[in-house]
Every structure is written in C-alpha cells, then in structure tokens.
mmCIF file with all atom_site columns, N, CA and C in Angstrom:
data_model
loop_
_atom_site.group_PDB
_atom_site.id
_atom_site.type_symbol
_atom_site.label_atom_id
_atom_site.label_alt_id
_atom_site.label_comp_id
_atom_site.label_asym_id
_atom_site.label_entity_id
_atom_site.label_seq_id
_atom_site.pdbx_PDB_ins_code
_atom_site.Cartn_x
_atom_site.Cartn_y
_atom_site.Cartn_z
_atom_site.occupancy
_atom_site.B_iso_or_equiv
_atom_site.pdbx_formal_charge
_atom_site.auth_seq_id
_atom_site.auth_comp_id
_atom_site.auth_asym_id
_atom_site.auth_atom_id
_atom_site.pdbx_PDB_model_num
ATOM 1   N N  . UNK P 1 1  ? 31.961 -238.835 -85.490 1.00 86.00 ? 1  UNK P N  1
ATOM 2   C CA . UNK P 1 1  ? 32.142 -237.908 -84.395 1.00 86.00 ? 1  UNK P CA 1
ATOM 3   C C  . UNK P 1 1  ? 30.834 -237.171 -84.154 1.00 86.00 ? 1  UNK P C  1
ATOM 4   N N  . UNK P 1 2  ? 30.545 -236.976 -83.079 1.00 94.00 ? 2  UNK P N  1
ATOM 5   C CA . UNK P 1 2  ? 29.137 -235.830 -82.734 1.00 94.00 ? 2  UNK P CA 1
ATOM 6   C C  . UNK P 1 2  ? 29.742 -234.908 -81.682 1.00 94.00 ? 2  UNK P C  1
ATOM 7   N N  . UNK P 1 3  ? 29.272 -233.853 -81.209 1.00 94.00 ? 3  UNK P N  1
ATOM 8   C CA . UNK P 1 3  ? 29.186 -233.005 -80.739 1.00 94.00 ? 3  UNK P CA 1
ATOM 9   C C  . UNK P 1 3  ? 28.326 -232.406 -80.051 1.00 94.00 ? 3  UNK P C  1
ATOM 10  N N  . UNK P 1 4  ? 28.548 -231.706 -79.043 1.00 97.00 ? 4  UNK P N  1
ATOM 11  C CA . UNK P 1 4  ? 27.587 -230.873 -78.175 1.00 97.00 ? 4  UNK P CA 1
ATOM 12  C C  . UNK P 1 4  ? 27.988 -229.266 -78.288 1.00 97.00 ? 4  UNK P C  1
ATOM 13  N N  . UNK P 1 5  ? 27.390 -228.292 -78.333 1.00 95.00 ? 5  UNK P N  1
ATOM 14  C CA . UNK P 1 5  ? 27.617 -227.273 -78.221 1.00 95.00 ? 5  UNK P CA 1
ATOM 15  C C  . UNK P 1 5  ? 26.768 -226.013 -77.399 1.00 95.00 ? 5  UNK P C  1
ATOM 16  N N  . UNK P 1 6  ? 27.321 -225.420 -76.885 1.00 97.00 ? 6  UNK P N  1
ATOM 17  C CA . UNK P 1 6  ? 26.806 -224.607 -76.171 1.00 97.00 ? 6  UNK P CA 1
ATOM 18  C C  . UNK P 1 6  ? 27.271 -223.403 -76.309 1.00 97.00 ? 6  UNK P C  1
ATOM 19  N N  . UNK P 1 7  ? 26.131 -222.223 -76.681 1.00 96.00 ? 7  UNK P N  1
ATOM 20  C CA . UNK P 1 7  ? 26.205 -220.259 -77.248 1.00 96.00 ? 7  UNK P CA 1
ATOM 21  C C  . UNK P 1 7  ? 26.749 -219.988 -75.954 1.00 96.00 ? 7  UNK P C  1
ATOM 22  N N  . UNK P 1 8  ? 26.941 -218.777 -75.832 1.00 95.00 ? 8  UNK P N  1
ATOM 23  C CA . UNK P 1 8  ? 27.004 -218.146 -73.896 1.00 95.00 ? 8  UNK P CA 1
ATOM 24  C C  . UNK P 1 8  ? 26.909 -216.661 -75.017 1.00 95.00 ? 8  UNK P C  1
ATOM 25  N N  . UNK P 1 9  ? 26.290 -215.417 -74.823 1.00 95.00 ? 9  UNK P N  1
ATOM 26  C CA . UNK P 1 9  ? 26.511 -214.248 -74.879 1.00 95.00 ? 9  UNK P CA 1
ATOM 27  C C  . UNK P 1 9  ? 27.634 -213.356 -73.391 1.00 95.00 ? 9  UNK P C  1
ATOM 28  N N  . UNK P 1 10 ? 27.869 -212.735 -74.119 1.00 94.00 ? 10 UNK P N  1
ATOM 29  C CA . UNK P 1 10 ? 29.148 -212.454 -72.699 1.00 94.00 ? 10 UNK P CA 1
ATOM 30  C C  . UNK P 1 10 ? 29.295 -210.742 -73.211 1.00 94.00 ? 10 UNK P C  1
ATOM 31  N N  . UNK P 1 11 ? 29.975 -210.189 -72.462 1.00 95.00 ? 11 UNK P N  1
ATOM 32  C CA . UNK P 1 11 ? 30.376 -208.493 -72.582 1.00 95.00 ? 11 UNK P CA 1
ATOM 33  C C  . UNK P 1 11 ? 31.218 -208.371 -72.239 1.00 95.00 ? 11 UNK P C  1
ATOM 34  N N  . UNK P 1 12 ? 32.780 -207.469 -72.577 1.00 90.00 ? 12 UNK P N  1
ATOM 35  C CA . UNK P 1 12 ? 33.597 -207.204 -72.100 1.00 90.00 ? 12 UNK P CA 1
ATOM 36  C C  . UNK P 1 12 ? 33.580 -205.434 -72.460 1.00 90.00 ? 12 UNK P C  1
ATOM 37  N N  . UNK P 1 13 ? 34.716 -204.741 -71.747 1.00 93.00 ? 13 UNK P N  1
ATOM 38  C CA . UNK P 1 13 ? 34.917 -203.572 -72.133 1.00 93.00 ? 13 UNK P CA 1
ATOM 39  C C  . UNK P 1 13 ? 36.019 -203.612 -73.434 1.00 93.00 ? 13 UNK P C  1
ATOM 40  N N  . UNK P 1 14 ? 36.617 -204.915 -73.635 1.00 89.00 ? 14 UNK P N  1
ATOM 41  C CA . UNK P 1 14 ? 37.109 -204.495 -74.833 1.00 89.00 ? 14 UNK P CA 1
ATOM 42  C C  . UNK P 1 14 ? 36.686 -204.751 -75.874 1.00 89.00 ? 14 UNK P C  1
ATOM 43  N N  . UNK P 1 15 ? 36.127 -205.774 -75.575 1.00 85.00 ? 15 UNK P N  1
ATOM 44  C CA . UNK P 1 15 ? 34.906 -206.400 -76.971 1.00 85.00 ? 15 UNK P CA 1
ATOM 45  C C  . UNK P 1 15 ? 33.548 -206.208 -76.929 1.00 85.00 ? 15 UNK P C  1
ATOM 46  N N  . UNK P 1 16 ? 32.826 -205.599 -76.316 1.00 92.00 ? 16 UNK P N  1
ATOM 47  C CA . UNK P 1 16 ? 31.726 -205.473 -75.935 1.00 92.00 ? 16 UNK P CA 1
ATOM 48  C C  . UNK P 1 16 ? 30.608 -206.626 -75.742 1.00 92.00 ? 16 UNK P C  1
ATOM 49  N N  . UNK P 1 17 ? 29.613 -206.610 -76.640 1.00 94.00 ? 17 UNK P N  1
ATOM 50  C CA . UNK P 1 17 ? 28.690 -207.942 -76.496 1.00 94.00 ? 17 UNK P CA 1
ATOM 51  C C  . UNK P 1 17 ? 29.094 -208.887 -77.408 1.00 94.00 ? 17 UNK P C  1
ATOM 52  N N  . UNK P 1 18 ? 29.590 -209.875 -77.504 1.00 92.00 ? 18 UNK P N  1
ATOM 53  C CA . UNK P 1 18 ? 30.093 -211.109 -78.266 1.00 92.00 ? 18 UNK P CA 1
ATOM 54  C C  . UNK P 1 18 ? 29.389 -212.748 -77.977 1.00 92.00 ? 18 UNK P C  1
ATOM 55  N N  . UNK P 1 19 ? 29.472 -213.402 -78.789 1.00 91.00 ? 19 UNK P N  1
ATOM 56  C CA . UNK P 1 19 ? 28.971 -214.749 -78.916 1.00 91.00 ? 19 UNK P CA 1
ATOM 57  C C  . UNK P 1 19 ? 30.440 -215.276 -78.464 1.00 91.00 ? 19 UNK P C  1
ATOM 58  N N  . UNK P 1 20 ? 30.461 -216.683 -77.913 1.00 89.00 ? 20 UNK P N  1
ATOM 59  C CA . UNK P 1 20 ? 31.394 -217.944 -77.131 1.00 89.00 ? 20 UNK P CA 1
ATOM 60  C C  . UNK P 1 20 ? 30.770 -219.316 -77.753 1.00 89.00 ? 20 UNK P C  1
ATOM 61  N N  . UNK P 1 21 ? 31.450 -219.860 -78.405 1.00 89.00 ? 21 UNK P N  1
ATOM 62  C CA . UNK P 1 21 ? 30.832 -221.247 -78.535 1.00 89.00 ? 21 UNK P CA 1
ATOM 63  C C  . UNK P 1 21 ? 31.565 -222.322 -77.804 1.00 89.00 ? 21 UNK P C  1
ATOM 64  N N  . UNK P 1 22 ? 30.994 -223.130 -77.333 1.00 93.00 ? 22 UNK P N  1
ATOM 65  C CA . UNK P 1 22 ? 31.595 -223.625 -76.340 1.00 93.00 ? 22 UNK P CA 1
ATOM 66  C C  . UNK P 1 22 ? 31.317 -225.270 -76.680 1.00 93.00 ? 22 UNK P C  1
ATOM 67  N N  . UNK P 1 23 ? 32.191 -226.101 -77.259 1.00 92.00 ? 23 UNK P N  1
ATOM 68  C CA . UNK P 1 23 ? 31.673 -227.377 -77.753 1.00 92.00 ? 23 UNK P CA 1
ATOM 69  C C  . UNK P 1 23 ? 32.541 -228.804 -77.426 1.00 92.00 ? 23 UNK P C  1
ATOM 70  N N  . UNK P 1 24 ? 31.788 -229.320 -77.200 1.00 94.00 ? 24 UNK P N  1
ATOM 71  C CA . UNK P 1 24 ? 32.218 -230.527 -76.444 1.00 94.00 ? 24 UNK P CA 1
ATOM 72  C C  . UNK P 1 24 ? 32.320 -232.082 -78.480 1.00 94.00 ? 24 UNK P C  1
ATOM 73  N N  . UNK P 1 25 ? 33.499 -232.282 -78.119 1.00 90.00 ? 25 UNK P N  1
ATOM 74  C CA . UNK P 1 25 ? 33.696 -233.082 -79.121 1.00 90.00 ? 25 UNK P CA 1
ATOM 75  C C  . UNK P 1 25 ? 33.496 -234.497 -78.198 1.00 90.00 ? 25 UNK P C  1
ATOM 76  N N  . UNK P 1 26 ? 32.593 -235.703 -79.284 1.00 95.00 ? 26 UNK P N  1
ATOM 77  C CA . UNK P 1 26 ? 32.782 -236.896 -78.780 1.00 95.00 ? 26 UNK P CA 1
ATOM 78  C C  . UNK P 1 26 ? 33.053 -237.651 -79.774 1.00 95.00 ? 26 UNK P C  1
ATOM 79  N N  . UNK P 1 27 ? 34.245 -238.895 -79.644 1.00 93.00 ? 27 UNK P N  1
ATOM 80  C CA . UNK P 1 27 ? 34.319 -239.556 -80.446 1.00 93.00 ? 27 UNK P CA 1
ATOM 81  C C  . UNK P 1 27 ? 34.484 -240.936 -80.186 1.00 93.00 ? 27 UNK P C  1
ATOM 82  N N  . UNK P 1 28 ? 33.946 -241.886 -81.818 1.00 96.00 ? 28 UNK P N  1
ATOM 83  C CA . UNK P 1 28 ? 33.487 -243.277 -81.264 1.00 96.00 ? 28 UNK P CA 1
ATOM 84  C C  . UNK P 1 28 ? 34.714 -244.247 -80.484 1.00 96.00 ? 28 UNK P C  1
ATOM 85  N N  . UNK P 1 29 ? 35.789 -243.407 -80.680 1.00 96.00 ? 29 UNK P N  1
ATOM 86  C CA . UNK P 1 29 ? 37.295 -244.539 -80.367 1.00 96.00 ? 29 UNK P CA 1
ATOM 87  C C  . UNK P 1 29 ? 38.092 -243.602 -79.609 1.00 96.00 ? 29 UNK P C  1
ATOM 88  N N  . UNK P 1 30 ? 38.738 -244.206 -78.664 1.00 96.00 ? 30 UNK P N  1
ATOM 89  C CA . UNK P 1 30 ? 40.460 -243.125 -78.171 1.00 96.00 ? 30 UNK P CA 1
ATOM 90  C C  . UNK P 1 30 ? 40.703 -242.588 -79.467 1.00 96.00 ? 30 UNK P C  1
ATOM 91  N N  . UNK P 1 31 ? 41.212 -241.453 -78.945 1.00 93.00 ? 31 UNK P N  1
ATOM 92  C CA . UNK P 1 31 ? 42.038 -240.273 -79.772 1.00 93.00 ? 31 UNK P CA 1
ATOM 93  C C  . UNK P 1 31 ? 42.999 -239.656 -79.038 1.00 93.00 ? 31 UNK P C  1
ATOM 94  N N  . UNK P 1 32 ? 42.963 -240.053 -77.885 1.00 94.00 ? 32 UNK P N  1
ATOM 95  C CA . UNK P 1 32 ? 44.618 -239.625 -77.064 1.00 94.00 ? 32 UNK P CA 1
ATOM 96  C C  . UNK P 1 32 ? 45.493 -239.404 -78.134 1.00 94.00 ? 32 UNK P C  1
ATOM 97  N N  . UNK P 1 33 ? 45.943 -240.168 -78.545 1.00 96.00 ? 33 UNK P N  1
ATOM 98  C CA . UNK P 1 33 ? 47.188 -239.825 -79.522 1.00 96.00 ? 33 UNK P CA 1
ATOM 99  C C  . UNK P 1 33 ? 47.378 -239.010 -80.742 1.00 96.00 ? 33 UNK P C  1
ATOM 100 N N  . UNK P 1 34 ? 45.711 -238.748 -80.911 1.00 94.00 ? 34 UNK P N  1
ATOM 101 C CA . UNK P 1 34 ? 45.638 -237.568 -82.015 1.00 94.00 ? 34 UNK P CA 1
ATOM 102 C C  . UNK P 1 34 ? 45.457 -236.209 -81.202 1.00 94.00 ? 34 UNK P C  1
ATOM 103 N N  . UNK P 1 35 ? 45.261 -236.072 -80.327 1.00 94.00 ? 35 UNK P N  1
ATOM 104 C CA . UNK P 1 35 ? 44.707 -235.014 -80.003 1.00 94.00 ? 35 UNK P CA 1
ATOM 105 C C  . UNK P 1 35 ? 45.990 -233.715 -80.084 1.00 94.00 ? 35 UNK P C  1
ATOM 106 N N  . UNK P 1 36 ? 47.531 -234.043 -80.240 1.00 96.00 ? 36 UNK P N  1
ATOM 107 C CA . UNK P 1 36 ? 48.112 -232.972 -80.875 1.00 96.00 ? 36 UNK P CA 1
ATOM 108 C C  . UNK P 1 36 ? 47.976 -232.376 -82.139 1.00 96.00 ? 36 UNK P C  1
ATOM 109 N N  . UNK P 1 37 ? 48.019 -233.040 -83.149 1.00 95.00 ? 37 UNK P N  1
ATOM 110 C CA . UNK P 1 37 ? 47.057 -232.803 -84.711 1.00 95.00 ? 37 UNK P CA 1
ATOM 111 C C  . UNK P 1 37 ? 45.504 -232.520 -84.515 1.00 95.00 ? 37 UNK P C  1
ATOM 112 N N  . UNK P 1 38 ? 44.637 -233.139 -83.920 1.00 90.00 ? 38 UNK P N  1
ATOM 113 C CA . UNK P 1 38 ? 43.548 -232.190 -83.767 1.00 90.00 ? 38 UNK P CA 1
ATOM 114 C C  . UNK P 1 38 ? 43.685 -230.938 -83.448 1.00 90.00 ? 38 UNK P C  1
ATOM 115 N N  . UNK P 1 39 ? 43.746 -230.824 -82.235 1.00 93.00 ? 39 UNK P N  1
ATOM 116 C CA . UNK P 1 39 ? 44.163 -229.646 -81.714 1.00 93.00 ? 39 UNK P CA 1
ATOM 117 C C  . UNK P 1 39 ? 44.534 -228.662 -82.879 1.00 93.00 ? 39 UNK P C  1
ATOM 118 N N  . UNK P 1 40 ? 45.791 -228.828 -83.637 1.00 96.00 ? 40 UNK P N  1
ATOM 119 C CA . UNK P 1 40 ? 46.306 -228.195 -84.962 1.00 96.00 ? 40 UNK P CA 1
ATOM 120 C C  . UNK P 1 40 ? 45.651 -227.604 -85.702 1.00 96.00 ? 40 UNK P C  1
ATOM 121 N N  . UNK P 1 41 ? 44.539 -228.878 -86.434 1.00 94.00 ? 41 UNK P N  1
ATOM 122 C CA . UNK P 1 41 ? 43.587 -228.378 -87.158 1.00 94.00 ? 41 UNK P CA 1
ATOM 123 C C  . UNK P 1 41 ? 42.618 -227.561 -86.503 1.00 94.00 ? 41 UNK P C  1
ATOM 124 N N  . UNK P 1 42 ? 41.763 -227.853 -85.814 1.00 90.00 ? 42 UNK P N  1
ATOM 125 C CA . UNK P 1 42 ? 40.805 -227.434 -85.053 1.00 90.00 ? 42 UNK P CA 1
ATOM 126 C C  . UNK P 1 42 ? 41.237 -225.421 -85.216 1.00 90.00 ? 42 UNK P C  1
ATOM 127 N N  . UNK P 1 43 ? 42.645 -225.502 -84.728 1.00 94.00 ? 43 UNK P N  1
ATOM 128 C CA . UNK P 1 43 ? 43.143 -223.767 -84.195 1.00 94.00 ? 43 UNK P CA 1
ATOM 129 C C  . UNK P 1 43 ? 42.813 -223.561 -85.918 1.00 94.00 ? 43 UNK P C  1
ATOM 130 N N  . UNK P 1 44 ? 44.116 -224.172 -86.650 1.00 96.00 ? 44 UNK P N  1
ATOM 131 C CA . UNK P 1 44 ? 44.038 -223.867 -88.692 1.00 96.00 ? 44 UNK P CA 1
ATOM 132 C C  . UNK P 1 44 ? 42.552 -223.354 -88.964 1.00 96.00 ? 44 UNK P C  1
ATOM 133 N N  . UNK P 1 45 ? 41.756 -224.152 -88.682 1.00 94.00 ? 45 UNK P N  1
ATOM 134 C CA . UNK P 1 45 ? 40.362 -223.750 -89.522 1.00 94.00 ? 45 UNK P CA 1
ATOM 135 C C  . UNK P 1 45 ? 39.669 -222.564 -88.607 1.00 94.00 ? 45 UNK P C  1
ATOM 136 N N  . UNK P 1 46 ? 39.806 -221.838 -87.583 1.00 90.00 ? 46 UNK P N  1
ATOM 137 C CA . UNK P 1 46 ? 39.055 -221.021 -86.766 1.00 90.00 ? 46 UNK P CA 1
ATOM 138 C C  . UNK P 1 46 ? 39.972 -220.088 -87.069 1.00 90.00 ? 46 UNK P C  1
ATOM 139 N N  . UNK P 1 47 ? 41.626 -220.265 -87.437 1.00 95.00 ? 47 UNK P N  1
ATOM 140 C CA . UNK P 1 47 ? 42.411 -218.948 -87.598 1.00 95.00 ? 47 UNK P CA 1
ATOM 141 C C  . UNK P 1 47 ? 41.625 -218.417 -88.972 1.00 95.00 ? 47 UNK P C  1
ATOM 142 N N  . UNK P 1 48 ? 41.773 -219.215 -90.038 1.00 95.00 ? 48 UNK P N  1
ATOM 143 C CA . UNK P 1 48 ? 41.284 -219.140 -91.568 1.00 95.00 ? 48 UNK P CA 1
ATOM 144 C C  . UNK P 1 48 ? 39.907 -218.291 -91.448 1.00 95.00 ? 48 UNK P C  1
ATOM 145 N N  . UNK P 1 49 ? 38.788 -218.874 -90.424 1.00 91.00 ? 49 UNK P N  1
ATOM 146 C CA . UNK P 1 49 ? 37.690 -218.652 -90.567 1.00 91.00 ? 49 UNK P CA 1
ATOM 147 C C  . UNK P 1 49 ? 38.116 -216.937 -89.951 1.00 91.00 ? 49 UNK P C  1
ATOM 148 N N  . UNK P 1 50 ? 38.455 -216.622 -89.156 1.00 88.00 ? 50 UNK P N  1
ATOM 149 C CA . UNK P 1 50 ? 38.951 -215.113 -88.245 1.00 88.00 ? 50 UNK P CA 1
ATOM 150 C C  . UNK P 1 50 ? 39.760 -214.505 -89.362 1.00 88.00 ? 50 UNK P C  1
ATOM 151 N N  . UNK P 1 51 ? 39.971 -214.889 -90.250 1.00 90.00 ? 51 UNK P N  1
ATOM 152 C CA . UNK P 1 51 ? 41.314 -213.887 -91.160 1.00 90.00 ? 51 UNK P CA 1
ATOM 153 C C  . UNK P 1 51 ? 39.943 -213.500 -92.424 1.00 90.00 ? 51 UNK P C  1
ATOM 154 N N  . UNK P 1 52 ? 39.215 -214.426 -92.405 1.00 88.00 ? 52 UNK P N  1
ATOM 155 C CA . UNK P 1 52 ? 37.824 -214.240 -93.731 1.00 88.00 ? 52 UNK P CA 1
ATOM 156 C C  . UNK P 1 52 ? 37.399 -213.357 -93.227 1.00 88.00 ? 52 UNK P C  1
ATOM 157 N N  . UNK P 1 53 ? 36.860 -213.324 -92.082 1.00 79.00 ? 53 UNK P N  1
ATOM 158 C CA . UNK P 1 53 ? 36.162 -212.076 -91.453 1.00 79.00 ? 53 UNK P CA 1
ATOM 159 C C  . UNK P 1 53 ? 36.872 -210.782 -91.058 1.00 79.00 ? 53 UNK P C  1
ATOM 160 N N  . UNK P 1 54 ? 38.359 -210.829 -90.852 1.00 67.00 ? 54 UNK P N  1
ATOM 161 C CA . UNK P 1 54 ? 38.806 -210.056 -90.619 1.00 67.00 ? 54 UNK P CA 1
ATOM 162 C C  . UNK P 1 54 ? 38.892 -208.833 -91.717 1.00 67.00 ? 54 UNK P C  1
#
C-alpha cells in the first residue's frame, strides 16, 4: 500500500489553530470489499491514538 498525504493548518473558534491530515490511500488490488473493516480499523487506531493524548 502507499499513500499520499497532505497537512492543511486551519482555525476555528472552537479549536483554534489545528493541524488536518488529509491522506489519500492507494492500493495494489480492489479492496471494495474490504473497505468496511478498513474503515473500522483505520477509525480503532486514530480513536486509541486521541485517547493517548487525551
């Protein structure tokens, strides 16, 4: 699998100045049919990573 990714800095009034990562997944074969379990994991490991920092 490779990837593209792209920062954006952004501001809100409730969050103020924050980082966005914005990333484009590519992979060598269809994954239509995974992409409900990706999806899964993908959220699992960014919740985990947000609860470390939290």
């Amino acid at each position: 699998m490779d990837y593209v990714r792209g920062v954006e800095g952004t501001h809100t009034d409730l969050n103020g100045w924050h980082l966005h990562i914005h990333a484009l997944l590519i992979f060598p074969t269809d994954v239509s049919a995974e992409i409900p379990a990706l999806t899964c994991e993908v959220y699992t490991r960014w919740a985990a990573g947000w609860r470390r920092r939290a």
